[in-house]
Amino acid sequence: DTICSDEPSVKFSISNLENALNYEWDIPNGATFENNTDKNDSVIYVSFANFDVNSTETISVIADNGCEGQSIELEKDIEIRAQPILNLTTANDVQELCYNSDLSEIVYELSGGAVASEIDIQWATDGADWDSPAPEGFESSLSKTSTTLKIA
């Protein structure tokens, strides 16, 4: 299953398991129990808001009926997709241009959940999209193997 880190809380439970009385959930480091649930509840809600990079993790639970040796452990692999983060790496992204002057290069580094092969650039002004890849007179470069965006 794929989970976005900005989901407020994700529900986990066990179905088709009869006579279980006790539960012990193990969630990934950085995840937190939500909605007043904890590791001993039959149904839990978990937040992954602290994840700032994409990650593959495992959630597990041990359920038993109160008798020694009568327990079952279940595991579920999950893919956590972190929010992409856009970081300005040059001095300024706002520039005043005069006729025949050059635009200083503006460079952003994408991190967090940014996956280079899935990044696209969409230009817009005043809420309206341009049809071309960049406004006339501007160039942008973005490699599908790099998470750096350069505007010049």
Short mmCIF file of C-alpha atoms in Angstrom, two decimals, residues 38-150:
data_model
loop_
_atom_site.label_atom_id
_atom_site.label_comp_id
_atom_site.label_asym_id
_atom_site.label_seq_id
_atom_site.Cartn_x
_atom_site.Cartn_y
_atom_site.Cartn_z
CA ASP A 38 -2.14 2.99 21.06
CA LYS A 39 -0.18 -0.19 20.37
CA ASN A 40 -2.64 -2.36 22.34
CA ASP A 41 -5.84 -1.49 20.44
CA SER A 42 -7.48 -3.79 17.88
CA VAL A 43 -7.84 -0.86 15.46
CA ILE A 44 -5.18 1.85 15.25
CA TYR A 45 -4.80 5.17 13.49
CA VAL A 46 -1.29 6.21 12.51
CA SER A 47 0.22 9.48 11.26
CA PHE A 48 3.27 9.53 8.98
CA ALA A 49 3.60 13.34 9.00
CA ASN A 50 7.19 13.18 10.30
CA PHE A 51 8.44 11.41 7.16
CA ASP A 52 10.33 13.87 4.94
CA VAL A 53 11.75 11.35 2.45
CA ASN A 54 10.11 8.47 0.61
CA SER A 55 10.44 5.27 2.56
CA THR A 56 9.37 1.63 2.53
CA GLU A 57 8.42 0.48 6.02
CA THR A 58 6.62 -2.37 7.79
CA ILE A 59 3.74 -2.30 10.27
CA SER A 60 3.25 -5.45 12.32
CA VAL A 61 0.87 -6.73 14.96
CA ILE A 62 0.92 -9.70 17.32
CA ALA A 63 -2.55 -10.87 18.31
CA ASP A 64 -3.24 -13.53 20.93
CA ASN A 65 -6.15 -15.06 22.82
CA GLY A 66 -4.59 -14.88 26.27
CA CYS A 67 -3.23 -18.44 26.23
CA GLU A 68 0.52 -19.02 26.13
CA GLY A 69 1.80 -20.00 22.70
CA GLN A 70 -1.44 -19.09 20.94
CA SER A 71 -0.58 -15.95 19.01
CA ILE A 72 -0.20 -14.86 15.42
CA GLU A 73 2.06 -12.18 13.98
CA LEU A 74 1.02 -10.30 10.86
CA GLU A 75 3.11 -7.83 8.85
CA LYS A 76 2.21 -5.30 6.18
CA ASP A 77 4.73 -3.50 3.98
CA ILE A 78 3.85 0.10 3.18
CA GLU A 79 5.39 2.74 0.94
CA ILE A 80 5.36 6.19 2.49
CA ARG A 81 5.48 9.09 0.03
CA ALA A 82 6.79 12.29 1.60
CA GLN A 83 5.71 15.77 0.55
CA PRO A 84 8.02 17.21 -2.11
CA ILE A 85 10.01 20.20 -0.88
CA LEU A 86 11.23 22.99 -3.17
CA ASN A 87 14.35 24.74 -1.82
CA LEU A 88 15.80 27.88 -3.39
CA THR A 89 19.59 27.39 -3.63
CA THR A 90 20.51 30.72 -5.24
CA ALA A 91 20.38 34.09 -3.54
CA ASN A 92 17.03 35.29 -4.82
CA ASP A 93 14.10 34.11 -6.93
CA VAL A 94 12.71 37.63 -7.46
CA GLN A 95 14.52 39.82 -9.95
CA GLU A 96 13.85 43.14 -11.60
CA LEU A 97 14.63 43.01 -15.29
CA CYS A 98 15.43 45.92 -17.54
CA TYR A 99 15.35 45.85 -21.32
CA ASN A 100 18.29 43.85 -22.73
CA SER A 101 19.45 42.75 -19.27
CA ASP A 102 20.13 39.12 -18.43
CA LEU A 103 18.25 37.15 -15.87
CA SER A 104 20.52 35.76 -13.18
CA GLU A 105 20.17 32.02 -12.89
CA ILE A 106 17.59 30.85 -10.35
CA VAL A 107 18.15 27.34 -9.01
CA TYR A 108 15.83 25.20 -6.92
CA GLU A 109 16.63 21.83 -5.39
CA LEU A 110 13.76 19.44 -4.90
CA SER A 111 13.89 17.12 -1.90
CA GLY A 112 11.55 15.22 0.37
CA GLY A 113 9.29 13.02 -1.70
CA ALA A 114 10.50 14.40 -5.02
CA VAL A 115 11.18 11.61 -7.50
CA ALA A 116 13.23 12.93 -10.43
CA SER A 117 11.47 10.79 -13.04
CA GLU A 118 8.05 12.12 -11.95
CA ILE A 119 8.82 15.87 -11.93
CA ASP A 120 7.31 18.22 -14.50
CA ILE A 121 7.39 22.01 -14.76
CA GLN A 122 4.19 23.97 -15.18
CA TRP A 123 4.47 27.71 -15.81
CA ALA A 124 1.69 30.04 -14.73
CA THR A 125 0.99 33.71 -14.16
CA ASP A 126 -2.01 35.27 -12.48
CA GLY A 127 -3.57 31.82 -12.22
CA ALA A 128 -3.39 31.13 -15.98
CA ASP A 129 -1.18 28.40 -17.46
CA TRP A 130 1.08 28.94 -20.45
CA ASP A 131 0.72 26.47 -23.30
CA SER A 132 4.45 26.30 -23.94
CA PRO A 133 7.02 24.76 -21.59
CA ALA A 134 8.28 28.22 -20.53
CA PRO A 135 7.30 31.84 -21.17
CA GLU A 136 8.90 33.42 -24.22
CA GLY A 137 12.44 34.50 -23.44
CA PHE A 138 12.86 32.10 -20.52
CA GLU A 139 14.54 28.73 -20.46
CA SER A 140 14.16 26.00 -17.91
CA SER A 141 16.00 22.74 -17.61
CA LEU A 142 15.06 19.73 -15.60
CA SER A 143 16.69 16.35 -15.93
CA LYS A 144 14.51 13.34 -15.28
CA THR A 145 17.43 11.89 -13.30
CA SER A 146 18.11 14.98 -11.19
CA THR A 147 16.02 16.95 -8.74
CA THR A 148 17.50 20.34 -9.64
CA LEU A 149 15.49 22.99 -11.53
CA LYS A 150 17.38 25.85 -13.20
#
